[in-house]
């Protein structure tokens, strides 16, 4: 009897244990589902490896905008950050290693991929097509592509794929880089009007050289100078464009849909003849053809009286200090494109935008990383997201406009006002700055408040805007749209080599003709023959093919 009772008790104990285990298991299962149902279970952040250029004194891993994206899109960045020095080379080494990251977020003016890179790595499968990701997860990018034909031209490869996104910063004053700035205080002192033609400009330069406009009793004036670097500082284009269109890059033109070279035309020779005549009179600084930007700036910032009469540059701060405590910076004002015997041209480049890609996703990115990345970029295609990326935090780096403040554009409602840093304040690590330039169409840039005094620091871009309006519309009716053509990968290396060789040849011979090292009449035929030997006809043929492909894709 006792054995039966003991056995029964044992069976009951086992049943109780099993029941309690089942209740615990069921209870735990119910609790987990409940937490998930209430959204309390947080997923692990998506790990994303990114190659990027990092500004000096700023840390991307501790950057406020980086942290904002991580929180907003549940991601964790692993940065492969490099300095600007050698950034392109480090980018290529990264790719060649085979251990490249999930994405490259680059800075357009530092290390953006070229158009050839985009096509080559896209067709190799290294860069993923973004089309489906954009269609499913990026409504703002999708809308921008639908409404902005120029953005489509930069983004959509001939095979229909979008392998990367360009740094689209539609800078109005950058669109007309080759401007001429003149010392209007000297014009007033000598009772001279603003020159309108190439010959009137000659007379002004003569007066600057011989009539002591700085009043120091010494003939130390430099009538016209420039530099050999970028940003519109070369003097030949601003003078040549009164004769024939000189884009300062490809020396291509377009007429009735046919590409052609300008540097073999009679108008080009006449333009060289005019520039040589200025040089022979000592009206052009010889250093303009050899010196660096720093040397050019040292002339504009001469320690005593001003010595520079006129300078070629995208904007005057390239060659003279325009800070509020330097009155000399106010003296230099824009000369409208000079009217020459054959033309009145302004050099135009679409928005100052460089073809290629600042953002790509590689085939190493997980599906989760791909989605997170395209959502992040889509966020930066909104005005607020772009402001946070480019400038920094609201309330720290920018604020909403106050009543009466005016945007840069005349027909745009102002949306943002910069908050200047206090003197001595350390650099803020709040935005991505140049790396954050994703989608800045003209209406976005025009919506930033600018001061009304064009000579004050907060009105400087308005000064450039108004100067550029003098150049707007002065470009030829037909231009070779270098920024919208995609050169076939089979031709791209050859085209790049030919363009570099031709530019070097044209530039060197222009200098030799201008300085008198070669006779413009006796040696012109040899120069033309040399152009063909360097490959001018083949280059034009490749560029015509690329243009025809662009036209076919637009239909």
Coordinates of C-alpha atoms in Angstrom, one line a residue:
X1 CA 0.0 0.0 0.0
X2 CA 2.8 2.4 0.9
X3 CA 4.6 1.5 -2.3
X4 CA 1.4 2.4 -4.3
X5 CA 1.0 5.7 -2.5
X6 CA 4.8 6.5 -3.1
X7 CA 4.4 5.6 -6.8
X8 CA 1.3 7.8 -7.1
X9 CA 3.1 10.7 -5.4
X10 CA 6.1 10.3 -7.7
X11 CA 3.8 10.3 -10.8
X12 CA 2.1 13.4 -9.5
X13 CA 5.4 15.1 -8.9
X14 CA 6.5 14.4 -12.4
X15 CA 3.3 15.7 -13.8
X16 CA 3.5 18.9 -11.7
X17 CA 7.1 19.5 -12.9
X18 CA 6.1 18.9 -16.5
X19 CA 3.1 21.2 -16.2
X20 CA 5.1 23.9 -14.5
X21 CA 7.7 23.7 -17.3
X22 CA 5.0 23.9 -19.9
X23 CA 3.4 26.9 -18.2
X24 CA 6.8 28.7 -18.0
X25 CA 7.5 27.9 -21.6
X26 CA 4.1 29.1 -22.8
X27 CA 4.4 32.1 -20.6
X28 CA 7.8 33.0 -22.0
X29 CA 6.6 32.5 -25.6
X30 CA 3.6 34.7 -25.0
X31 CA 5.8 37.5 -23.4
X32 CA 8.2 37.5 -26.4
X33 CA 5.4 37.8 -28.9
X34 CA 3.9 40.5 -26.8
X35 CA 7.1 42.6 -26.8
X36 CA 7.5 42.2 -30.5
X37 CA 3.9 43.1 -31.0
X38 CA 4.4 46.3 -29.0
X39 CA 7.5 47.2 -31.0
X40 CA 9.8 46.9 -27.9
X41 CA 12.3 44.5 -29.5
X42 CA 15.1 46.6 -31.1
X43 CA 16.9 45.1 -34.0
X44 CA 20.6 45.2 -34.1
X45 CA 22.0 48.1 -36.1
X46 CA 23.0 47.4 -39.8
X47 CA 26.8 47.4 -40.1
X48 CA 28.0 49.5 -43.0
X49 CA 31.6 49.9 -44.1
X50 CA 32.2 53.2 -45.9
X51 CA 35.2 54.7 -47.6
X52 CA 35.2 58.5 -47.2
X53 CA 37.4 61.6 -47.3
X54 CA 37.7 63.2 -43.8
X55 CA 38.4 66.9 -43.4
X56 CA 41.4 67.9 -41.2
X57 CA 40.4 68.3 -37.6
X58 CA 37.1 66.5 -37.9
X59 CA 36.3 62.9 -37.0
X60 CA 33.6 61.1 -39.0
X61 CA 33.0 58.5 -36.3
X62 CA 32.2 61.2 -33.8
X63 CA 30.4 63.5 -36.3
X64 CA 27.0 64.7 -35.3
X65 CA 25.5 64.1 -38.7
X66 CA 27.0 60.6 -38.8
X67 CA 25.4 59.9 -35.5
X68 CA 22.1 61.4 -36.7
X69 CA 22.0 59.0 -39.7
X70 CA 22.9 56.0 -37.5
X71 CA 20.1 56.7 -35.2
X72 CA 17.5 57.6 -37.9
X73 CA 18.3 54.5 -40.0
X74 CA 19.4 52.0 -37.3
X75 CA 22.9 51.7 -38.8
X76 CA 26.4 51.6 -37.5
X77 CA 29.2 53.0 -39.7
X78 CA 32.6 51.5 -39.9
X79 CA 34.6 54.3 -41.5
X80 CA 37.6 53.9 -43.8
X81 CA 38.5 57.6 -43.6
X82 CA 41.4 59.2 -45.6
X83 CA 42.8 62.7 -45.8
X84 CA 42.5 64.8 -48.9
X85 CA 46.1 64.3 -49.8
X86 CA 46.3 61.3 -52.2
X87 CA 42.6 60.5 -51.7
X88 CA 42.0 59.4 -55.2
X89 CA 45.0 57.0 -55.2
X90 CA 43.9 55.6 -51.8
X91 CA 40.4 55.1 -53.2
X92 CA 41.8 53.1 -56.2
X93 CA 44.1 51.0 -53.9
X94 CA 41.0 50.2 -51.8
X95 CA 39.2 48.9 -54.9
X96 CA 42.2 47.0 -56.2
X97 CA 42.7 45.2 -52.9
X98 CA 39.4 43.3 -53.4
X99 CA 38.6 44.1 -49.8
X100 CA 36.7 47.2 -50.6
X101 CA 33.8 48.5 -48.4
X102 CA 30.1 48.4 -48.8
X103 CA 29.9 52.0 -50.2
X104 CA 32.0 55.0 -51.2
X105 CA 30.8 58.4 -50.1
X106 CA 33.2 60.8 -51.7
X107 CA 33.7 64.5 -52.1
X108 CA 33.1 65.7 -55.6
X109 CA 36.1 68.1 -55.7
X110 CA 38.5 65.8 -54.0
X111 CA 38.0 62.1 -55.0
X112 CA 34.8 61.5 -56.9
X113 CA 34.8 58.6 -59.3
X114 CA 35.1 59.6 -63.0
X115 CA 32.5 58.7 -65.5
X116 CA 34.8 56.0 -66.9
X117 CA 35.2 54.5 -63.4
X118 CA 31.5 54.4 -63.0
X119 CA 30.9 52.6 -66.3
X120 CA 33.8 50.2 -65.9
X121 CA 33.1 49.1 -62.3
X122 CA 29.4 49.1 -62.9
X123 CA 29.7 46.8 -65.9
X124 CA 32.1 44.6 -64.0
X125 CA 29.5 44.2 -61.2
X126 CA 31.6 45.9 -58.5
X127 CA 29.2 48.9 -58.4
X128 CA 25.6 47.8 -58.0
X129 CA 22.8 49.3 -60.2
X130 CA 20.7 51.5 -57.9
X131 CA 17.6 51.5 -60.1
X132 CA 15.5 49.1 -58.1
X133 CA 16.7 50.4 -54.8
X134 CA 15.7 54.0 -55.9
X135 CA 12.4 52.8 -57.2
X136 CA 11.5 51.0 -53.9
X137 CA 13.1 53.0 -51.2
X138 CA 14.1 56.4 -52.4
X139 CA 11.0 58.6 -53.4
X140 CA 12.9 61.8 -53.3
X141 CA 15.7 60.6 -55.6
X142 CA 13.1 59.1 -57.9
X143 CA 11.2 62.4 -58.0
X144 CA 14.4 64.4 -58.7
X145 CA 15.4 62.1 -61.6
X146 CA 11.9 62.4 -63.0
X147 CA 11.8 66.2 -62.9
X148 CA 15.5 67.1 -63.6
X149 CA 16.7 66.1 -67.1
X150 CA 20.3 67.2 -66.3
X151 CA 20.4 65.0 -63.2
X152 CA 19.2 62.1 -65.4
X153 CA 21.9 62.9 -68.0
X154 CA 24.6 62.7 -65.3
X155 CA 23.2 59.6 -63.6
X156 CA 21.8 57.2 -66.2
X157 CA 24.4 55.2 -68.1
X158 CA 23.9 54.3 -71.8
X159 CA 22.8 50.8 -70.7
X160 CA 20.0 52.3 -68.6
X161 CA 21.5 51.6 -65.2
X162 CA 22.3 54.1 -62.5
X163 CA 25.6 52.8 -61.0
X164 CA 26.3 55.9 -58.9
X165 CA 25.1 59.4 -58.0
X166 CA 26.9 62.5 -58.9
X167 CA 27.6 65.4 -56.5
X168 CA 24.9 67.6 -57.8
X169 CA 25.7 71.1 -56.6
X170 CA 24.2 73.5 -59.1
X171 CA 26.4 76.5 -58.4
X172 CA 25.3 79.4 -60.5
X173 CA 28.5 81.4 -60.2
X174 CA 30.6 78.2 -60.9
X175 CA 28.7 77.8 -64.2
X176 CA 30.6 80.7 -65.7
X177 CA 34.0 80.3 -64.2
X178 CA 36.1 82.5 -66.5
X179 CA 35.4 86.0 -65.4
X180 CA 37.4 89.2 -65.6
X181 CA 37.6 91.5 -62.6
X182 CA 38.9 95.1 -62.8
X183 CA 40.0 97.7 -60.3
X184 CA 37.1 100.2 -60.6
X185 CA 38.8 102.6 -58.2
X186 CA 41.5 103.0 -60.8
X187 CA 38.9 103.5 -63.5
X188 CA 37.3 106.2 -61.4
X189 CA 40.6 107.9 -60.6
X190 CA 41.5 107.9 -64.3
X191 CA 38.0 108.9 -65.4
X192 CA 37.7 105.8 -67.6
X193 CA 34.4 103.9 -68.3
X194 CA 34.0 100.2 -67.8
X195 CA 35.5 98.6 -71.0
X196 CA 33.0 96.8 -73.3
X197 CA 35.2 95.8 -76.2
X198 CA 38.6 94.1 -76.6
X199 CA 40.0 97.4 -78.0
X200 CA 38.5 99.5 -75.1
X201 CA 40.1 97.0 -72.7
X202 CA 43.5 97.6 -74.4
X203 CA 43.1 101.3 -73.8
X204 CA 42.3 100.7 -70.2
X205 CA 45.3 98.5 -69.7
X206 CA 47.5 101.1 -71.3
X207 CA 46.2 103.7 -68.9
X208 CA 46.8 101.4 -65.9
X209 CA 50.4 100.9 -67.1
X210 CA 51.4 104.5 -67.8
X211 CA 49.2 106.9 -65.8
X212 CA 50.2 105.8 -62.2
X213 CA 46.6 104.9 -61.0
X214 CA 47.9 103.9 -57.5
X215 CA 49.5 107.3 -57.1
X216 CA 52.9 106.3 -55.7
X217 CA 54.9 107.9 -58.5
X218 CA 56.4 104.6 -59.5
X219 CA 55.5 102.6 -62.6
X220 CA 54.9 99.4 -60.6
X221 CA 51.4 98.6 -61.8
X222 CA 50.6 95.2 -63.2
X223 CA 47.8 95.9 -65.8
X224 CA 46.5 92.2 -66.1
X225 CA 47.4 89.0 -64.4
X226 CA 46.3 85.5 -63.8
X227 CA 47.5 82.0 -63.0
X228 CA 47.8 78.5 -64.6
X229 CA 45.6 76.6 -62.2
X230 CA 41.9 76.0 -62.1
X231 CA 38.9 78.2 -61.2
X232 CA 38.9 80.5 -64.2
X233 CA 42.3 82.1 -63.6
X234 CA 43.8 81.7 -67.0
X235 CA 43.9 84.9 -69.0
X236 CA 43.7 83.5 -72.6
X237 CA 40.0 82.4 -72.4
X238 CA 38.7 85.8 -71.2
X239 CA 40.4 87.5 -74.1
X240 CA 40.0 84.8 -76.7
X241 CA 36.2 84.7 -76.3
X242 CA 35.9 88.0 -78.2
X243 CA 37.1 86.0 -81.2
X244 CA 35.9 82.4 -80.9
X245 CA 34.5 80.2 -78.1
X246 CA 37.3 79.0 -75.8
X247 CA 36.0 76.7 -73.1
X248 CA 39.5 76.5 -71.5
X249 CA 39.2 72.7 -71.4
X250 CA 38.4 70.7 -74.5
X251 CA 38.6 73.4 -77.3
X252 CA 35.5 71.8 -78.8
X253 CA 32.5 73.5 -80.2
X254 CA 29.2 72.4 -81.8
X255 CA 27.6 73.6 -84.9
X256 CA 24.3 72.1 -86.2
X257 CA 25.0 69.0 -84.2
X258 CA 28.5 68.5 -85.4
X259 CA 31.5 68.5 -83.1
X260 CA 34.5 70.5 -84.2
X261 CA 37.8 71.9 -82.8
X262 CA 38.2 75.7 -82.4
X263 CA 42.0 75.9 -82.1
X264 CA 42.6 75.4 -85.8
X265 CA 40.3 78.2 -87.0
X266 CA 41.3 81.6 -88.4
X267 CA 39.5 83.3 -85.5
X268 CA 41.7 81.5 -83.1
X269 CA 44.8 82.8 -84.8
X270 CA 43.4 86.3 -84.7
X271 CA 42.6 86.0 -81.0
X272 CA 46.2 84.9 -80.4
X273 CA 47.4 87.9 -82.5
X274 CA 45.4 90.2 -80.2
X275 CA 46.7 88.7 -77.0
X276 CA 50.2 88.8 -78.4
X277 CA 49.8 92.5 -79.1
X278 CA 48.9 93.1 -75.4
X279 CA 51.8 91.0 -74.3
X280 CA 54.2 92.9 -76.5
X281 CA 53.1 96.2 -74.9
X282 CA 53.7 94.9 -71.4
X283 CA 50.0 94.9 -70.6
X284 CA 49.9 91.2 -69.5
X285 CA 52.0 90.0 -66.6
X286 CA 54.4 87.3 -68.0
X287 CA 53.8 85.4 -64.8
X288 CA 50.2 84.9 -65.7
X289 CA 51.3 82.0 -68.0
X290 CA 53.5 80.3 -65.4
X291 CA 52.7 81.2 -61.8
X292 CA 50.7 79.5 -59.1
X293 CA 47.6 80.8 -57.5
X294 CA 49.6 81.8 -54.4
X295 CA 51.9 83.9 -56.6
X296 CA 48.9 85.5 -58.3
X297 CA 47.4 86.3 -54.9
X298 CA 50.6 87.9 -53.7
X299 CA 50.2 90.5 -56.5
X300 CA 46.6 91.2 -55.5
X301 CA 47.7 91.5 -51.9
X302 CA 50.8 93.7 -52.5
X303 CA 51.9 95.1 -49.1
X304 CA 51.7 98.8 -49.9
X305 CA 49.6 100.3 -52.6
X306 CA 47.5 98.2 -55.0
X307 CA 49.4 97.2 -58.1
X308 CA 47.0 94.9 -59.9
X309 CA 44.7 96.4 -62.5
X310 CA 42.7 93.4 -63.6
X311 CA 42.6 89.7 -62.9
X312 CA 41.1 86.6 -64.4
X313 CA 39.2 84.4 -61.8
X314 CA 36.0 82.7 -61.0
X315 CA 35.8 85.1 -58.0
X316 CA 38.0 87.9 -56.6
X317 CA 39.0 86.3 -53.4
X318 CA 41.2 84.0 -55.4
X319 CA 43.6 86.9 -56.0
X320 CA 42.8 89.5 -53.3
X321 CA 41.7 89.3 -49.7
X322 CA 38.0 90.3 -49.6
X323 CA 37.6 90.2 -45.8
X324 CA 35.7 93.1 -44.3
X325 CA 38.8 94.7 -42.8
X326 CA 40.5 94.9 -46.2
X327 CA 39.0 97.8 -48.3
X328 CA 41.1 96.7 -51.3
X329 CA 38.9 93.7 -51.8
X330 CA 35.9 96.0 -52.7
X331 CA 37.8 97.6 -55.5
X332 CA 37.6 94.6 -57.9
X333 CA 34.4 94.4 -59.8
X334 CA 33.3 92.3 -62.8
X335 CA 33.8 93.2 -66.5
X336 CA 31.0 91.9 -68.7
X337 CA 32.3 89.5 -71.5
X338 CA 34.3 91.6 -73.9
X339 CA 32.9 92.2 -77.4
X340 CA 35.5 91.3 -80.0
X341 CA 35.6 91.4 -83.8
X342 CA 33.8 88.1 -84.1
X343 CA 32.0 87.3 -80.8
X344 CA 31.0 88.1 -77.2
X345 CA 31.2 84.7 -75.5
X346 CA 31.2 83.5 -71.9
X347 CA 32.6 80.2 -70.9
X348 CA 29.7 78.0 -69.6
X349 CA 30.0 74.7 -67.7
X350 CA 26.7 73.0 -66.6
X351 CA 26.3 74.1 -63.0
X352 CA 30.0 73.6 -62.2
X353 CA 29.1 69.9 -61.8
X354 CA 31.7 67.3 -62.6
X355 CA 30.5 64.1 -64.3
X356 CA 31.0 60.9 -62.4
X357 CA 29.8 59.6 -59.0
X358 CA 30.4 60.6 -55.4
X359 CA 28.2 57.8 -54.1
X360 CA 28.2 54.1 -55.1
X361 CA 27.2 50.9 -53.4
X362 CA 29.4 47.9 -54.0
X363 CA 28.6 44.2 -54.3
X364 CA 30.0 43.7 -50.8
X365 CA 27.0 45.4 -49.2
X366 CA 24.4 43.2 -47.6
X367 CA 20.8 43.7 -48.7
X368 CA 20.1 45.4 -45.4
X369 CA 23.1 47.8 -45.9
X370 CA 22.0 48.6 -49.4
X371 CA 18.5 49.6 -48.2
X372 CA 19.9 51.6 -45.3
X373 CA 22.4 53.4 -47.6
X374 CA 19.9 54.4 -50.3
X375 CA 17.4 55.6 -47.6
X376 CA 20.2 57.8 -46.2
X377 CA 20.9 59.4 -49.5
X378 CA 17.2 59.8 -50.2
X379 CA 17.0 61.8 -47.0
X380 CA 19.8 64.0 -48.3
X381 CA 17.8 64.7 -51.4
X382 CA 15.4 66.7 -49.2
X383 CA 16.2 70.3 -48.4
X384 CA 16.4 69.8 -44.7
X385 CA 18.5 66.6 -45.0
X386 CA 20.8 68.3 -47.4
X387 CA 21.2 71.3 -45.0
X388 CA 22.1 69.0 -42.1
X389 CA 24.6 67.1 -44.3
X390 CA 26.2 70.1 -45.9
X391 CA 26.2 72.7 -43.1
X392 CA 25.5 71.0 -39.8
X393 CA 22.9 71.1 -37.0
X394 CA 19.9 73.3 -36.9
X395 CA 20.3 75.9 -34.1
X396 CA 24.1 75.5 -34.1
X397 CA 25.1 75.9 -37.8
X398 CA 21.9 77.2 -39.3
X399 CA 18.5 78.5 -38.4
X400 CA 15.2 79.3 -40.0
X401 CA 15.1 82.8 -41.6
X402 CA 13.9 85.8 -39.7
X403 CA 11.3 88.3 -41.1
X404 CA 12.9 90.5 -43.7
X405 CA 15.8 88.2 -44.5
X406 CA 16.2 87.5 -48.2
X407 CA 17.4 84.4 -50.0
X408 CA 20.1 84.5 -52.7
X409 CA 17.6 84.1 -55.5
X410 CA 15.2 86.8 -56.2
X411 CA 12.1 84.6 -56.7
X412 CA 12.8 82.0 -54.0
X413 CA 11.4 81.9 -50.5
X414 CA 14.3 81.8 -48.0
X415 CA 14.5 78.6 -46.1
X416 CA 17.9 78.6 -44.3
X417 CA 20.2 81.1 -42.6
X418 CA 23.8 80.2 -41.6
X419 CA 25.0 80.9 -38.1
X420 CA 28.5 82.1 -38.3
X421 CA 31.2 80.7 -35.9
X422 CA 32.3 83.0 -33.2
X423 CA 35.9 84.2 -33.4
X424 CA 38.2 81.7 -31.8
X425 CA 35.5 79.0 -31.7
X426 CA 37.0 75.6 -32.6
X427 CA 35.9 73.9 -35.8
X428 CA 32.5 72.3 -35.5
X429 CA 32.2 68.6 -36.2
X430 CA 28.5 68.7 -37.0
X431 CA 28.1 68.3 -40.8
X432 CA 29.7 66.4 -43.6
X433 CA 30.5 69.7 -45.5
X434 CA 31.8 68.9 -49.0
X435 CA 31.2 65.2 -48.5
X436 CA 27.6 66.0 -47.8
X437 CA 27.0 67.7 -51.2
X438 CA 24.4 65.3 -52.7
X439 CA 21.5 67.3 -54.2
X440 CA 21.8 71.0 -54.3
X441 CA 19.8 72.3 -57.3
X442 CA 19.8 76.0 -57.9
X443 CA 16.5 76.5 -56.1
X444 CA 18.0 75.0 -52.9
X445 CA 21.1 77.1 -53.1
X446 CA 19.1 80.2 -53.8
X447 CA 16.9 79.5 -50.7
X448 CA 19.8 80.3 -48.3
X449 CA 19.8 83.8 -46.9
X450 CA 22.5 86.1 -48.1
X451 CA 23.3 89.6 -46.8
X452 CA 22.3 92.6 -49.0
X453 CA 25.8 94.2 -48.8
X454 CA 27.7 92.4 -51.5
X455 CA 31.0 93.5 -50.0
X456 CA 30.3 92.1 -46.5
X457 CA 31.3 88.5 -45.7
X458 CA 27.7 87.4 -45.5
X459 CA 26.9 88.9 -48.9
X460 CA 29.9 87.5 -50.8
X461 CA 27.9 84.9 -52.7
X462 CA 25.4 87.6 -53.7
X463 CA 28.3 89.5 -55.1
X464 CA 29.3 86.5 -57.2
X465 CA 25.7 85.9 -58.2
X466 CA 25.2 89.4 -59.5
X467 CA 28.6 89.3 -61.3
X468 CA 27.6 86.0 -63.0
X469 CA 24.3 87.6 -64.2
X470 CA 26.5 89.7 -66.5
X471 CA 27.8 86.5 -68.1
X472 CA 24.5 84.5 -68.2
X473 CA 23.2 83.9 -71.7
X474 CA 26.4 85.1 -73.4
X475 CA 27.5 81.5 -74.2
X476 CA 27.0 80.3 -77.8
X477 CA 23.6 78.9 -78.7
X478 CA 25.2 75.5 -79.3
X479 CA 27.7 74.1 -76.9
X480 CA 29.4 70.7 -76.8
X481 CA 27.6 69.2 -73.7
X482 CA 30.7 67.4 -72.2
X483 CA 28.8 67.1 -68.9
X484 CA 26.0 65.0 -70.6
X485 CA 27.8 62.6 -72.8
X486 CA 29.0 59.1 -71.9
X487 CA 32.0 58.0 -73.8
X488 CA 32.0 54.3 -74.6
X489 CA 34.4 52.4 -72.4
X490 CA 36.2 51.0 -75.5
X491 CA 37.0 54.6 -76.5
X492 CA 37.3 56.3 -73.1
X493 CA 41.0 55.7 -72.4
X494 CA 42.0 56.8 -75.9
X495 CA 39.8 59.9 -75.6
X496 CA 41.3 60.8 -72.3
X497 CA 44.8 60.5 -73.7
X498 CA 44.0 62.4 -76.8
X499 CA 42.3 65.2 -74.9
X500 CA 45.2 65.6 -72.5
X501 CA 47.8 65.6 -75.4
X502 CA 45.7 68.1 -77.4
X503 CA 45.2 70.4 -74.5
X504 CA 48.9 70.4 -73.8
X505 CA 49.8 71.0 -77.4
X506 CA 47.3 73.8 -77.9
X507 CA 48.3 75.5 -74.6
X508 CA 52.0 75.3 -75.3
X509 CA 51.8 76.6 -78.9
X510 CA 49.4 79.4 -77.8
X511 CA 52.0 80.5 -75.2
X512 CA 54.8 80.3 -77.8
X513 CA 52.9 82.4 -80.3
X514 CA 51.9 85.0 -77.7
X515 CA 55.4 85.4 -76.3
X516 CA 57.0 85.5 -79.8
X517 CA 58.9 82.2 -79.4
X518 CA 57.2 81.2 -82.7
X519 CA 56.0 83.4 -85.5
X520 CA 52.2 83.3 -85.8
X521 CA 52.3 83.7 -89.6
X522 CA 55.3 81.6 -90.6
X523 CA 54.7 78.7 -88.2
X524 CA 50.9 78.5 -88.4
X525 CA 50.9 75.8 -91.0
X526 CA 53.3 73.7 -89.0
X527 CA 51.1 74.1 -85.9
X528 CA 48.0 72.9 -87.9
X529 CA 49.9 69.9 -89.1
X530 CA 51.0 69.1 -85.6
X531 CA 47.4 69.2 -84.4
X532 CA 46.6 66.4 -86.8
X533 CA 49.6 64.4 -85.8
X534 CA 48.6 64.7 -82.1
X535 CA 45.2 63.2 -83.0
X536 CA 42.8 66.0 -83.4
X537 CA 40.7 64.3 -86.1
X538 CA 40.4 61.1 -84.1
X539 CA 39.5 63.0 -81.0
X540 CA 36.7 64.9 -82.7
X541 CA 35.4 61.6 -84.2
X542 CA 35.2 60.0 -80.7
X543 CA 33.4 63.0 -79.2
X544 CA 31.0 63.1 -82.2
X545 CA 30.2 59.4 -81.6
X546 CA 29.5 60.2 -77.9
X547 CA 27.3 63.1 -78.7
X548 CA 25.3 61.1 -81.2
X549 CA 24.8 58.4 -78.5
X550 CA 23.6 61.1 -76.1
X551 CA 21.1 62.3 -78.7
X552 CA 19.8 58.8 -79.4
X553 CA 19.3 58.2 -75.6
X554 CA 17.3 61.4 -75.3
X555 CA 14.7 60.2 -78.0

